[in-house]
mmCIF file of C-alpha atoms in Angstrom:
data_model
loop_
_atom_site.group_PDB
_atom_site.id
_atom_site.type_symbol
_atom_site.label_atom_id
_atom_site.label_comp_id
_atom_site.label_asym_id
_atom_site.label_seq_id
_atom_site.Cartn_x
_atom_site.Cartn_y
_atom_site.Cartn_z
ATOM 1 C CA UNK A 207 22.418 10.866 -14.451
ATOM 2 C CA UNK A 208 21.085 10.306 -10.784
ATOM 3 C CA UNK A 209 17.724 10.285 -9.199
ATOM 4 C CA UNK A 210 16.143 13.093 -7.893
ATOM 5 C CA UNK A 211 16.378 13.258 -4.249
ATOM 6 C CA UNK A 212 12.359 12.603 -3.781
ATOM 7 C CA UNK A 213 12.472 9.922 -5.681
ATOM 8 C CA UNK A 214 15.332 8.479 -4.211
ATOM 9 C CA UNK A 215 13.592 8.795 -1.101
ATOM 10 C CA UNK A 216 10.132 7.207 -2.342
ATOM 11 C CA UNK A 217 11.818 4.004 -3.445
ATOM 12 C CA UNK A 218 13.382 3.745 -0.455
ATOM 13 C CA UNK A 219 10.729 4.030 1.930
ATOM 14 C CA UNK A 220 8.491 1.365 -0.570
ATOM 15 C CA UNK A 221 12.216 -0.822 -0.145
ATOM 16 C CA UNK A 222 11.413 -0.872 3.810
ATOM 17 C CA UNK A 223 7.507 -2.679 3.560
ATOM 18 C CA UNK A 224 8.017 -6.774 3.549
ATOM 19 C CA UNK A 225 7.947 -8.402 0.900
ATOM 20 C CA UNK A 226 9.118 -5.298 -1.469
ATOM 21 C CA UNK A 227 12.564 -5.461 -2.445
ATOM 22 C CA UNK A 228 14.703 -2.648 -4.113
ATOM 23 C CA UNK A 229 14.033 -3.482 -7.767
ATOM 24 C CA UNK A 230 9.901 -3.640 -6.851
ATOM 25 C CA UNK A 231 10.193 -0.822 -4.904
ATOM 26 C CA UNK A 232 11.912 1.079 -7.996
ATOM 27 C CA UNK A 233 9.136 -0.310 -9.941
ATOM 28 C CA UNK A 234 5.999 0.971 -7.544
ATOM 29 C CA UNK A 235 7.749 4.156 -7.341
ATOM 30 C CA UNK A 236 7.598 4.987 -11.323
ATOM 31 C CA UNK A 237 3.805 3.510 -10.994
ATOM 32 C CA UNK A 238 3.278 6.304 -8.826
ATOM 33 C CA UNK A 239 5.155 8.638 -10.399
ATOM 34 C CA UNK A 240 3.183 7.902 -13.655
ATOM 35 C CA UNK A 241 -0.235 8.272 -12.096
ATOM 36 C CA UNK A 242 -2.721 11.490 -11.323
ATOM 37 C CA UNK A 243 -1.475 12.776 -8.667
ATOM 38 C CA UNK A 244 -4.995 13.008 -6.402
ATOM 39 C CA UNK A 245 -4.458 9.048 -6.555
ATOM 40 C CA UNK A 246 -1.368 8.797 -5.852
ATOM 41 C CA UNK A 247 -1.969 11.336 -2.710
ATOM 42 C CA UNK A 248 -5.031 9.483 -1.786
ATOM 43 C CA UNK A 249 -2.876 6.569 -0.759
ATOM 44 C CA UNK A 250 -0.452 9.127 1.350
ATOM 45 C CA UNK A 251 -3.664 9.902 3.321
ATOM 46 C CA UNK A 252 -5.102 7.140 3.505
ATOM 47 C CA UNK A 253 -1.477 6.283 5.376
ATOM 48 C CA UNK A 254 -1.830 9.328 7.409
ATOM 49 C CA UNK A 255 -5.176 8.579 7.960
ATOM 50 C CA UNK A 256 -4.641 4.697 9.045
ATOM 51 C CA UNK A 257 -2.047 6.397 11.856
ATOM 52 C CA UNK A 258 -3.953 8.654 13.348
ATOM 53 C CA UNK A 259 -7.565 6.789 13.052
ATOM 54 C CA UNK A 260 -6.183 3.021 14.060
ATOM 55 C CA UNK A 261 -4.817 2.060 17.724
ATOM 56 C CA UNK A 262 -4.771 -1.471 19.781
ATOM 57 C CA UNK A 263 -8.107 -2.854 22.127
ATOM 58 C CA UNK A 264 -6.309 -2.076 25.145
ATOM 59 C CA UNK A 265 -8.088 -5.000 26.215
ATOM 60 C CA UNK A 266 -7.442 -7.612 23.487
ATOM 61 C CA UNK A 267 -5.132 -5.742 21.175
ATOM 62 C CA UNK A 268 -7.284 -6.392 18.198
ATOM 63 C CA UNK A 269 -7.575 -3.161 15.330
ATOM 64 C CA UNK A 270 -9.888 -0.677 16.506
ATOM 65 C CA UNK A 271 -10.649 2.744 15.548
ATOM 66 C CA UNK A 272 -8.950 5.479 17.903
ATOM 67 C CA UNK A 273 -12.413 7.215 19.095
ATOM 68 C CA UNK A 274 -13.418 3.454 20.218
ATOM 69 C CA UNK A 275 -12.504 2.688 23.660
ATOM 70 C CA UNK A 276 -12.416 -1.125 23.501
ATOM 71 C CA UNK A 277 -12.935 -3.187 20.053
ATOM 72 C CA UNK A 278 -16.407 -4.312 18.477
ATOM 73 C CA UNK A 279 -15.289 -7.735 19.895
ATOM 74 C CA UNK A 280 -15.044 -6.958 23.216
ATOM 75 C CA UNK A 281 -17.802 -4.692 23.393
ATOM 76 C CA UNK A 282 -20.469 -7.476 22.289
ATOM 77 C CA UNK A 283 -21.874 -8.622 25.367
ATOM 78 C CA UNK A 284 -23.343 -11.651 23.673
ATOM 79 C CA UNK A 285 -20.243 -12.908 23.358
ATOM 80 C CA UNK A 286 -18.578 -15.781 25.922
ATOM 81 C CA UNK A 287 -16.919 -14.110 28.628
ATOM 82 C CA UNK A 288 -15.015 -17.514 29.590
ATOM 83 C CA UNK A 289 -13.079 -18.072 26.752
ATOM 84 C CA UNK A 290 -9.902 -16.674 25.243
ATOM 85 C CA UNK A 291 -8.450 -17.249 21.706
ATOM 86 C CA UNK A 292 -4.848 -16.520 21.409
ATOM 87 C CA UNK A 293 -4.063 -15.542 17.769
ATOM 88 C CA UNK A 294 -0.843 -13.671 16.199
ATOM 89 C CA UNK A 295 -2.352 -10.609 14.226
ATOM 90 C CA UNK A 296 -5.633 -9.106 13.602
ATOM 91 C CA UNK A 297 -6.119 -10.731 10.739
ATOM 92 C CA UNK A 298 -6.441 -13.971 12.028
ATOM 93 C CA UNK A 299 -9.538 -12.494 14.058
ATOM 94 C CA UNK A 300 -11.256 -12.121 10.929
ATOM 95 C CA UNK A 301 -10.558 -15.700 9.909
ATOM 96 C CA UNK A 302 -11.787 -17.541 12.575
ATOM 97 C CA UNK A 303 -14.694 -14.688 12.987
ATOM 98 C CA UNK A 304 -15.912 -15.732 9.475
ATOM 99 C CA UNK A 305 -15.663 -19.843 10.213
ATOM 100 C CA UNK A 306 -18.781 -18.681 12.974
ATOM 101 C CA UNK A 307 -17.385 -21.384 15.297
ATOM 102 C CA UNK A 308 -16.507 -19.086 17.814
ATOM 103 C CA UNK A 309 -18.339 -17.036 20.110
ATOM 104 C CA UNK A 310 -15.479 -15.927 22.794
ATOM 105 C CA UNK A 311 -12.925 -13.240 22.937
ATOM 106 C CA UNK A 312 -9.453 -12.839 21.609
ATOM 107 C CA UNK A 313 -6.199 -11.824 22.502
ATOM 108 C CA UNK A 314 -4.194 -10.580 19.345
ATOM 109 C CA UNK A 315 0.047 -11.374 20.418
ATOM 110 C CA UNK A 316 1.032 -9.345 17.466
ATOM 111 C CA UNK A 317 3.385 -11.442 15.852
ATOM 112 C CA UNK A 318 5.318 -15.097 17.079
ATOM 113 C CA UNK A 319 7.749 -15.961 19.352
ATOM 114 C CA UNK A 320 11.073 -15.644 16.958
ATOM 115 C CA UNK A 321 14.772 -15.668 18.807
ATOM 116 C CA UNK A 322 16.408 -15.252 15.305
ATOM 117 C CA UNK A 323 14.175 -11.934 14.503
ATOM 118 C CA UNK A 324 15.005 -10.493 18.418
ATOM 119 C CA UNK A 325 11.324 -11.514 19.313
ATOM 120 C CA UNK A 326 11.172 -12.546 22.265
ATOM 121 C CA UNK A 327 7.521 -13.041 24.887
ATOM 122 C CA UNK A 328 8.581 -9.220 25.616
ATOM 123 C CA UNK A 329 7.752 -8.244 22.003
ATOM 124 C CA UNK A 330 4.599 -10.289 22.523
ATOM 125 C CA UNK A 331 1.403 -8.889 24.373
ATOM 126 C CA UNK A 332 1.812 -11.858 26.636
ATOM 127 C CA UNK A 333 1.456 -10.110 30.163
ATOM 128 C CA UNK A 334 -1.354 -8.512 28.944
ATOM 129 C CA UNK A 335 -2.830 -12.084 28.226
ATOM 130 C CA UNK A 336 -1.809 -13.469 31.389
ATOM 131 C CA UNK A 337 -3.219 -10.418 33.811
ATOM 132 C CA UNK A 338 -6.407 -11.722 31.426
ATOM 133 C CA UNK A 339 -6.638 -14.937 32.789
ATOM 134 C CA UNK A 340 -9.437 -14.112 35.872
ATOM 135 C CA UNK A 341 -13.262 -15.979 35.261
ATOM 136 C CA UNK A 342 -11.393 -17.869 32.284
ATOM 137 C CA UNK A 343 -12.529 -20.965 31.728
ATOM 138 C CA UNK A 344 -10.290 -21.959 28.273
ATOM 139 C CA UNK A 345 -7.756 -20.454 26.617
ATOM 140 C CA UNK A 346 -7.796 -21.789 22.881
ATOM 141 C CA UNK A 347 -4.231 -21.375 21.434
ATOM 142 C CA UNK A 348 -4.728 -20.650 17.390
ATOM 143 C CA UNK A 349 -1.456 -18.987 16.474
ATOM 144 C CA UNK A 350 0.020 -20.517 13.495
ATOM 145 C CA UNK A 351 1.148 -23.905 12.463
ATOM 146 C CA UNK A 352 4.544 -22.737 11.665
ATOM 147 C CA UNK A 353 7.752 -23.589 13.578
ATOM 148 C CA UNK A 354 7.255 -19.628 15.794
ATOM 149 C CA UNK A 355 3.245 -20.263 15.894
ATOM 150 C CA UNK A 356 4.013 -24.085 17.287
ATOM 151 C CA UNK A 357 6.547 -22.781 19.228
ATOM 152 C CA UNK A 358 4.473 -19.696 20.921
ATOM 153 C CA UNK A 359 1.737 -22.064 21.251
ATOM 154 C CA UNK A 360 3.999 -24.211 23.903
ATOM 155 C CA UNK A 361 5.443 -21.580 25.658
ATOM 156 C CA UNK A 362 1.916 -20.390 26.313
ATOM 157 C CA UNK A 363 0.946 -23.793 27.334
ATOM 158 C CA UNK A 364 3.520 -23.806 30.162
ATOM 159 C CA UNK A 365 2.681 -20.229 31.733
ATOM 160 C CA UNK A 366 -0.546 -21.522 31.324
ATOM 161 C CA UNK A 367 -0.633 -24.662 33.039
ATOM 162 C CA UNK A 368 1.523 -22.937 35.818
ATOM 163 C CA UNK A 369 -1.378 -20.939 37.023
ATOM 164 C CA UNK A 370 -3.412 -23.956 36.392
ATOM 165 C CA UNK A 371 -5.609 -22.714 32.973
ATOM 166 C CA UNK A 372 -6.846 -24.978 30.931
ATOM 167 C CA UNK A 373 -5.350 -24.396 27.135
ATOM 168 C CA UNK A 374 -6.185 -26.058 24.187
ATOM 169 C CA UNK A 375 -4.762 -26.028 20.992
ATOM 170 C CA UNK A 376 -6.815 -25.989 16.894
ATOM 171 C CA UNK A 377 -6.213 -29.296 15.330
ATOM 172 C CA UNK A 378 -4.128 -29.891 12.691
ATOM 173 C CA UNK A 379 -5.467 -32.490 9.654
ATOM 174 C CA UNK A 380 -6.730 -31.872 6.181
ATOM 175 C CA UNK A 381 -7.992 -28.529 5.107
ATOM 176 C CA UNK A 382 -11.621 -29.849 4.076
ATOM 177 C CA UNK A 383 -12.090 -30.226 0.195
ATOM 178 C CA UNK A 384 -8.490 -31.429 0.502
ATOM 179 C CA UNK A 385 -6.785 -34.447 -1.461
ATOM 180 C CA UNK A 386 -5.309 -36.890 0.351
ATOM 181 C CA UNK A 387 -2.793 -37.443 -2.538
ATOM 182 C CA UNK A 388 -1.778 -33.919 -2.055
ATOM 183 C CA UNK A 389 -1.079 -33.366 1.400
ATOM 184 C CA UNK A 390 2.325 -33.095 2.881
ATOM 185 C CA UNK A 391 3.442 -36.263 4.603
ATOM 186 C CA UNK A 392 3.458 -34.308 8.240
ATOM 187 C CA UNK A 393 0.331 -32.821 7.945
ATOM 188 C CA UNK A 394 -1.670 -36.758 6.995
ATOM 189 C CA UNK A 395 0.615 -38.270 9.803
ATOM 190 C CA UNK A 396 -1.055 -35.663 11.372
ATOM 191 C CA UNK A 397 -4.163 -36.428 10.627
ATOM 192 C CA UNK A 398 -4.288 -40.508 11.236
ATOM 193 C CA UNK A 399 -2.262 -40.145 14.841
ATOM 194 C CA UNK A 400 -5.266 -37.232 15.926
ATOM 195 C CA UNK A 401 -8.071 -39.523 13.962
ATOM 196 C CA UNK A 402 -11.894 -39.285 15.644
ATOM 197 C CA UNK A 403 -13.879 -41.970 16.319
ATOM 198 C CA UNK A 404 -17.055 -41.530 13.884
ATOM 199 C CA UNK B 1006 -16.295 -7.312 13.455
ATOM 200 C CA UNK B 1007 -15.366 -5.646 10.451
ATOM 201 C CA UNK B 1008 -12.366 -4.015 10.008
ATOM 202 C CA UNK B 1009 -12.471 0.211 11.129
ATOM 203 C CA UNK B 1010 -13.060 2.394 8.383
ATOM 204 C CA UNK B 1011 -9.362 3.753 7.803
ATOM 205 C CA UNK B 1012 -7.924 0.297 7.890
ATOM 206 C CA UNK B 1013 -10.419 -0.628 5.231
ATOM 207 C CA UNK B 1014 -9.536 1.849 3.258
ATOM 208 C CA UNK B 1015 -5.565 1.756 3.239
ATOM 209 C CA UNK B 1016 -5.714 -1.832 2.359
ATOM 210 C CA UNK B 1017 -8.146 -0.860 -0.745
ATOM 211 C CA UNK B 1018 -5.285 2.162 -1.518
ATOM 212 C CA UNK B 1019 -2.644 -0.643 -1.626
ATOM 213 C CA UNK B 1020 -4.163 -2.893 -3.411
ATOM 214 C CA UNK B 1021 -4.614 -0.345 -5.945
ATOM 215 C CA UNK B 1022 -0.391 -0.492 -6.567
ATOM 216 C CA UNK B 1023 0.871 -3.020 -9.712
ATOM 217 C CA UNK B 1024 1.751 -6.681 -8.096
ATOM 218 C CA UNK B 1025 -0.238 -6.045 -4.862
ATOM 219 C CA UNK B 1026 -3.395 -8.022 -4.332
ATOM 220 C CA UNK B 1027 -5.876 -7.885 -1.623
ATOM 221 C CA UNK B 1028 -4.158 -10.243 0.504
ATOM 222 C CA UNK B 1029 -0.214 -8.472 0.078
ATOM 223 C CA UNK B 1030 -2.117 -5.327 0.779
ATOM 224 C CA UNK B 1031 -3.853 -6.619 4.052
ATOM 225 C CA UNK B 1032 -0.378 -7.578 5.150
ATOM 226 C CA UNK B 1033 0.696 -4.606 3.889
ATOM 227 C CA UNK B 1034 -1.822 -2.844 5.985
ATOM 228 C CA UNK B 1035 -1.290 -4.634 9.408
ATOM 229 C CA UNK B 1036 2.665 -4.109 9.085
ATOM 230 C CA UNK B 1037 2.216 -0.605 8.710
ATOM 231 C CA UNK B 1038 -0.485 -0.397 12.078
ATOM 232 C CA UNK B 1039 2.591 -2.502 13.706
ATOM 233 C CA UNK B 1040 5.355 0.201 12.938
ATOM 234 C CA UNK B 1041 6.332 3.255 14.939
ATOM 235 C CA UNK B 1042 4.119 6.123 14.004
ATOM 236 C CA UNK B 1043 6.896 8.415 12.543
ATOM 237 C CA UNK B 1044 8.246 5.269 10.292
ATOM 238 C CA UNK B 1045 4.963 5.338 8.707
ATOM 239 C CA UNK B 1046 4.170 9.055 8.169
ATOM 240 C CA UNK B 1047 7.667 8.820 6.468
ATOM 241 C CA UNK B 1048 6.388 6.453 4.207
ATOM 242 C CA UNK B 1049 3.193 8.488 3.653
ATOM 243 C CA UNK B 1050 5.340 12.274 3.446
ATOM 244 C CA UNK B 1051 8.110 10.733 0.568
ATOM 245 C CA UNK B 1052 4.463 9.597 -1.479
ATOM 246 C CA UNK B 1053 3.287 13.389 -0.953
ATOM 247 C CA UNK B 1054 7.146 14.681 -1.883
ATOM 248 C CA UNK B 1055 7.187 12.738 -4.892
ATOM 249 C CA UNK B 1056 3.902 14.260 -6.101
ATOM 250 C CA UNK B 1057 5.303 17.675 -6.014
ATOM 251 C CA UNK B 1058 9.268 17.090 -6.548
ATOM 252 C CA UNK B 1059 8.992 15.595 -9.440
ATOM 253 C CA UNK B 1060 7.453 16.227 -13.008
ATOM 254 C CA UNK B 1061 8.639 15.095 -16.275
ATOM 255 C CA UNK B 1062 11.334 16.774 -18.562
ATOM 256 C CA UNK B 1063 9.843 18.642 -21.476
ATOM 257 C CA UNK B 1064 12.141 17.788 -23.975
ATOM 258 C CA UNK B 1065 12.844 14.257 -23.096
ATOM 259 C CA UNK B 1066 9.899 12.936 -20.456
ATOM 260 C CA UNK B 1067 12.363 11.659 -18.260
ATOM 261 C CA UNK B 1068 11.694 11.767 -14.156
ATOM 262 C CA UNK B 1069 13.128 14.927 -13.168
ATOM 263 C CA UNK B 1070 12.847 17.471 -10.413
ATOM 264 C CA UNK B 1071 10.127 19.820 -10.527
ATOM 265 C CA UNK B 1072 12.688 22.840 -9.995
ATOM 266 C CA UNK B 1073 14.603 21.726 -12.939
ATOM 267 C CA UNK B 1074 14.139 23.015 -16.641
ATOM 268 C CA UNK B 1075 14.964 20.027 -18.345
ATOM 269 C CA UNK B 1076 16.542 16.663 -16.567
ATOM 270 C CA UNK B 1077 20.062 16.333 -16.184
ATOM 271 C CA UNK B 1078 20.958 14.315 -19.462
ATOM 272 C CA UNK B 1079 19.249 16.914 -22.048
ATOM 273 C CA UNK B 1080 21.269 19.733 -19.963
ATOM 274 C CA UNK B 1081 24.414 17.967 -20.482
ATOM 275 C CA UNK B 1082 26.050 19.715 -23.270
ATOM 276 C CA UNK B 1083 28.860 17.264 -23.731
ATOM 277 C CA UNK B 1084 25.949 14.694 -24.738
ATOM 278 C CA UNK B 1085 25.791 13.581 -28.920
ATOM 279 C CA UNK B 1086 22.195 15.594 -29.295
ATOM 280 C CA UNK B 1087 22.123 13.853 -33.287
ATOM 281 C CA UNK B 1088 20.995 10.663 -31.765
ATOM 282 C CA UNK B 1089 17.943 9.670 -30.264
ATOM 283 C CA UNK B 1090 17.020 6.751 -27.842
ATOM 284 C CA UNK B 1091 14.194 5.816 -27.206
ATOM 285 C CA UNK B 1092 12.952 3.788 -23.996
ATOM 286 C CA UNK B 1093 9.615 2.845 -22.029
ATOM 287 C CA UNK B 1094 10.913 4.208 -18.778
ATOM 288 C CA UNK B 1095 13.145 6.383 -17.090
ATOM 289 C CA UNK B 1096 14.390 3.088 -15.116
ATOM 290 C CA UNK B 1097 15.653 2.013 -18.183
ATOM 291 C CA UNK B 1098 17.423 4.959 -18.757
ATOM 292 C CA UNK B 1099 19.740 4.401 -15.759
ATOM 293 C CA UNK B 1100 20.054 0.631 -17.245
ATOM 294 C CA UNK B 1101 21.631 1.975 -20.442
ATOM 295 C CA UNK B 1102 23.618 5.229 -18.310
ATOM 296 C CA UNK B 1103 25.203 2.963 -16.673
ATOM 297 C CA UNK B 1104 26.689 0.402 -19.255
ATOM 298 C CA UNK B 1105 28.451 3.241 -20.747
ATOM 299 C CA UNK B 1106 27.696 2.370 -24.310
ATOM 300 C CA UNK B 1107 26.097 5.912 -25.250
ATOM 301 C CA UNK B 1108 26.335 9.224 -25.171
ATOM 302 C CA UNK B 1109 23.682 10.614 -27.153
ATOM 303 C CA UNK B 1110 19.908 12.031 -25.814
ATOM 304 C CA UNK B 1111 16.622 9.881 -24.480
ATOM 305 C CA UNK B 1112 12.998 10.080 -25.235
ATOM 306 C CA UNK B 1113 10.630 8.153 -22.665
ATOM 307 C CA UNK B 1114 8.075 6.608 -24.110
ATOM 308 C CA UNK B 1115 6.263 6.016 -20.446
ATOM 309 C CA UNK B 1116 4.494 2.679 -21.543
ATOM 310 C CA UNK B 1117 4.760 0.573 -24.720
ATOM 311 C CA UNK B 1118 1.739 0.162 -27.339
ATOM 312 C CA UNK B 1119 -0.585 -2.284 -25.872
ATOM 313 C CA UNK B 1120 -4.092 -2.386 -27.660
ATOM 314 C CA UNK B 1121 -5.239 -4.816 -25.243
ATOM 315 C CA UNK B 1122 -4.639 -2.896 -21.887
ATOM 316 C CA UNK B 1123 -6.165 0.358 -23.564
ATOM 317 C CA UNK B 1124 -2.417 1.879 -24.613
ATOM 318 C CA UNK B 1125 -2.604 3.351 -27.647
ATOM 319 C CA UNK B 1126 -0.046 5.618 -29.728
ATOM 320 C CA UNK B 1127 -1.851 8.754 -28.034
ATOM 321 C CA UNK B 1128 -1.502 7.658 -24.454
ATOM 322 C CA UNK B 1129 2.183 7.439 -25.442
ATOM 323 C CA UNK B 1130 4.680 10.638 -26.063
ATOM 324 C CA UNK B 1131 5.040 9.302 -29.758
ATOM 325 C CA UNK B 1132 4.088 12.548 -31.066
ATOM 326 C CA UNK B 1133 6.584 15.084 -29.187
ATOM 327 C CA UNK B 1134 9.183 12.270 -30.530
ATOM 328 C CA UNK B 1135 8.220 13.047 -34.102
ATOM 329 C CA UNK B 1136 8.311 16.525 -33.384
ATOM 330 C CA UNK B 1137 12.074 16.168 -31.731
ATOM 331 C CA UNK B 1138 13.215 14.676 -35.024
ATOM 332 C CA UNK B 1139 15.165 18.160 -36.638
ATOM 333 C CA UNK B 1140 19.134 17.337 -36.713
ATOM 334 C CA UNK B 1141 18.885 14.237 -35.400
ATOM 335 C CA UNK B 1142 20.787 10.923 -37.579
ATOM 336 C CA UNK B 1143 20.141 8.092 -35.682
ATOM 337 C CA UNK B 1144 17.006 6.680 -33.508
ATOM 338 C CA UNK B 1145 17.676 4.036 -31.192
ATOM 339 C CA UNK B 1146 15.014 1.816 -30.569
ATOM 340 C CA UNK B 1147 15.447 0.209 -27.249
ATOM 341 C CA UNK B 1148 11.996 -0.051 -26.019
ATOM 342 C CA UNK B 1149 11.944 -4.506 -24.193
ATOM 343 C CA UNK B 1150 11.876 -7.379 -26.572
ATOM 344 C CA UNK B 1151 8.267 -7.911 -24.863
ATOM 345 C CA UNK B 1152 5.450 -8.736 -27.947
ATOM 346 C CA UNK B 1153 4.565 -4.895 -26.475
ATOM 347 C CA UNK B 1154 7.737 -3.445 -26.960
ATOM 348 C CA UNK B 1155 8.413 -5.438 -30.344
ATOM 349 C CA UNK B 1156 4.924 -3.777 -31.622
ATOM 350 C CA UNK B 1157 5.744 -0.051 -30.491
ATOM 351 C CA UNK B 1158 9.434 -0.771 -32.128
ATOM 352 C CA UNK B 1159 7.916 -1.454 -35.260
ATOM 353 C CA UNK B 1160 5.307 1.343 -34.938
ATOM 354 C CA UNK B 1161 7.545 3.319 -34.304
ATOM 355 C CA UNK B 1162 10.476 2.495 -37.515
ATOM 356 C CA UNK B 1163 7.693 2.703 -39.772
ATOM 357 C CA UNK B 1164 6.658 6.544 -38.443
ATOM 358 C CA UNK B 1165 10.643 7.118 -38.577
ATOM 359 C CA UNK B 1166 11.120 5.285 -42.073
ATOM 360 C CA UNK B 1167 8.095 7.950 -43.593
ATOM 361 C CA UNK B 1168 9.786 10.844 -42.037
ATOM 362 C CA UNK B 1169 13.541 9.530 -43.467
ATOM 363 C CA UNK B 1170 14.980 9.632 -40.341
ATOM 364 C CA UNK B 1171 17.428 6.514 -39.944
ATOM 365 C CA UNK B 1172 16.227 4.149 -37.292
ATOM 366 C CA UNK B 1173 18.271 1.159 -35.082
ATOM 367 C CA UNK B 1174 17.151 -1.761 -32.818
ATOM 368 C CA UNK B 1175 19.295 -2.792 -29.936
ATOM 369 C CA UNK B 1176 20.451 -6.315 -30.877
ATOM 370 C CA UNK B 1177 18.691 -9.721 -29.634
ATOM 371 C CA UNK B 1178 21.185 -12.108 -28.420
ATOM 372 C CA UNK B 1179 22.770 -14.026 -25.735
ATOM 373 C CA UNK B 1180 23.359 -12.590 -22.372
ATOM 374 C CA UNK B 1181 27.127 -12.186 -21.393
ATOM 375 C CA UNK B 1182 28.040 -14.844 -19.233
ATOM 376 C CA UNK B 1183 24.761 -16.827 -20.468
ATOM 377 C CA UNK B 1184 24.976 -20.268 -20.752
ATOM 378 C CA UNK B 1185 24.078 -21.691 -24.325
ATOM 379 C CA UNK B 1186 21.963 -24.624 -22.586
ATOM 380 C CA UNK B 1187 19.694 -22.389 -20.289
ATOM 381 C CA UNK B 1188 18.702 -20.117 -23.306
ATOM 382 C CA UNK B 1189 15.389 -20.404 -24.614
ATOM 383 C CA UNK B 1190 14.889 -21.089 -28.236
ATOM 384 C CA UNK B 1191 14.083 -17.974 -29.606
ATOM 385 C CA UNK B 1192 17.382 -16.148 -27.878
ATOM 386 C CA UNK B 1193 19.220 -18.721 -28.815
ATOM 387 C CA UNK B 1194 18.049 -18.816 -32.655
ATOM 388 C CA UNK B 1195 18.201 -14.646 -32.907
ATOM 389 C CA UNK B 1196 22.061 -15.283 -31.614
ATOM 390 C CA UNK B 1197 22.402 -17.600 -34.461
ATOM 391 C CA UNK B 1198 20.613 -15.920 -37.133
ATOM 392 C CA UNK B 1199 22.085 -12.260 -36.257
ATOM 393 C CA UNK B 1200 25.746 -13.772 -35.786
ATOM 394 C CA UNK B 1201 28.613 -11.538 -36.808
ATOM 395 C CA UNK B 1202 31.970 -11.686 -38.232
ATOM 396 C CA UNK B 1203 35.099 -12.134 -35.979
#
């Protein structure tokens, strides 16, 4: 008893998406496999569809649709034309667009400086950012707190600094609502060493 | 900003999947708008192969493909076709293929009785079992020791008991090359109370 090719071939490609490893990819495959079949093609198309219908800001890299010719972002003209916030994925965008603190544009790296994964600044959309850098004012660094986001965040710092931009980086403290009993030792040395006077 | 229509809509498509919630299936959804183009239609074409390729057998409900008459274990004629076992998936078929303990046929339950989620006997191939029951000796009942597949097991020996039609259940136990001290209880008192002779 084997498989039949096609579904040899759907668990496979589900095997390939992060996060999804051979025995969840068996298991999404017989999910599918067990549903109607105009649901289970509505995801295909709505795969197809996400290919043909999605491409990058050529100005900021953020997710636009393909018949836009820069994003919603970028096209506001309300918006501060001085500042940039550097973020790793689209998603972020989102984030920080929902806290309403920020009123500038973006640029969207796609992903985190990374020598183990073969990501290097040439994986990164950082020439993009730094042919950018004309009439700005600040460049707010907000990719990630992890070791690649940290990491990114320097390196940036440098080529910034170089052609004498001011950068900034989000601080780091206590997520609000937080207890203090709960927070990992780095993250409240963190917080007392960057204190505010009241 | 809001997200374009297409990229809205693949992340509600993957959500849809078992074990994926909205966040998984925004990542999900911004790994896919990061990988070639052909990677992802190849994703999106084995989905749209599946739905046609494959179909369930008619004897047995097993995953088969669609050009097939029956799946590859009832068209085995070498097989014991007196006994009967019966399983919640095909994936568990493979599980029992390949410990090489049996010989005989399958019949795929595709789910397990489960009043709470809506599964009743009906949504269940229970009734092309009964009607599978001429010449055969021996059910199997190897649907999971879940409180589900305990309830369809007993469902399902009672139907078999009214009918005559001799009925098993796989055996409860320790794993092989379990260690007495990280068993829970109940394994652990089912090894003791179903203990057999040297």
């Amino acid at each position: 008893m084997k498989y039949p090719s096609a579904l040899v071939n759907l668990i496979r490609e589900l095997g390939r998406l992060p996060g999804i490893g051979p025995k969840s990819a068996q298991r999404l495959a017989f999910h599918l496999f067990n549903q109607p079949q105009e649901e289970v093609l509505r995801l295909a198309r709505s795969i197809e569809e996400a290919v043909s219908g999605l491409s990058r800001c050529l100005n900021c890299f953020n997710v636009m649709s393909s018949d836009q010719g820069v994003c919603s972002v970028c096209d506001d003209t309300g918006r501060d034309r001085k500042t940039l916030c550097v973020i790793e994925q689209p998603a972020d965008l989102l984030a920080i667009e929902r806290s309403g603190e920020y009123r500038g544009l973006y640029h969207v790296l796609h992903g985190s400086l990374s020598p183990m994964n073969g990501v290097g600044p040439d994986q990164l959309t950082i020439e993009s950012l730094l042919e950018r850098l004309s009439g700005i004012g600040e460049v707010i660094l907000a990719t990630s707190t992890t070791v690649e986001g940290e990491a990114t965040a320097m390196y940036l710092g440098k080529l910034l600094a170089e052609r004498g931009v001011s950068a900034s980086r989000i601080a780091y403290g206590l997520p609000v609502g937080g207890d203090l009993e709960y927070a990992d030792e780095v993250t409240l040395g963190r917080a007392i060493s960057h204190r505010r006077p009241l």
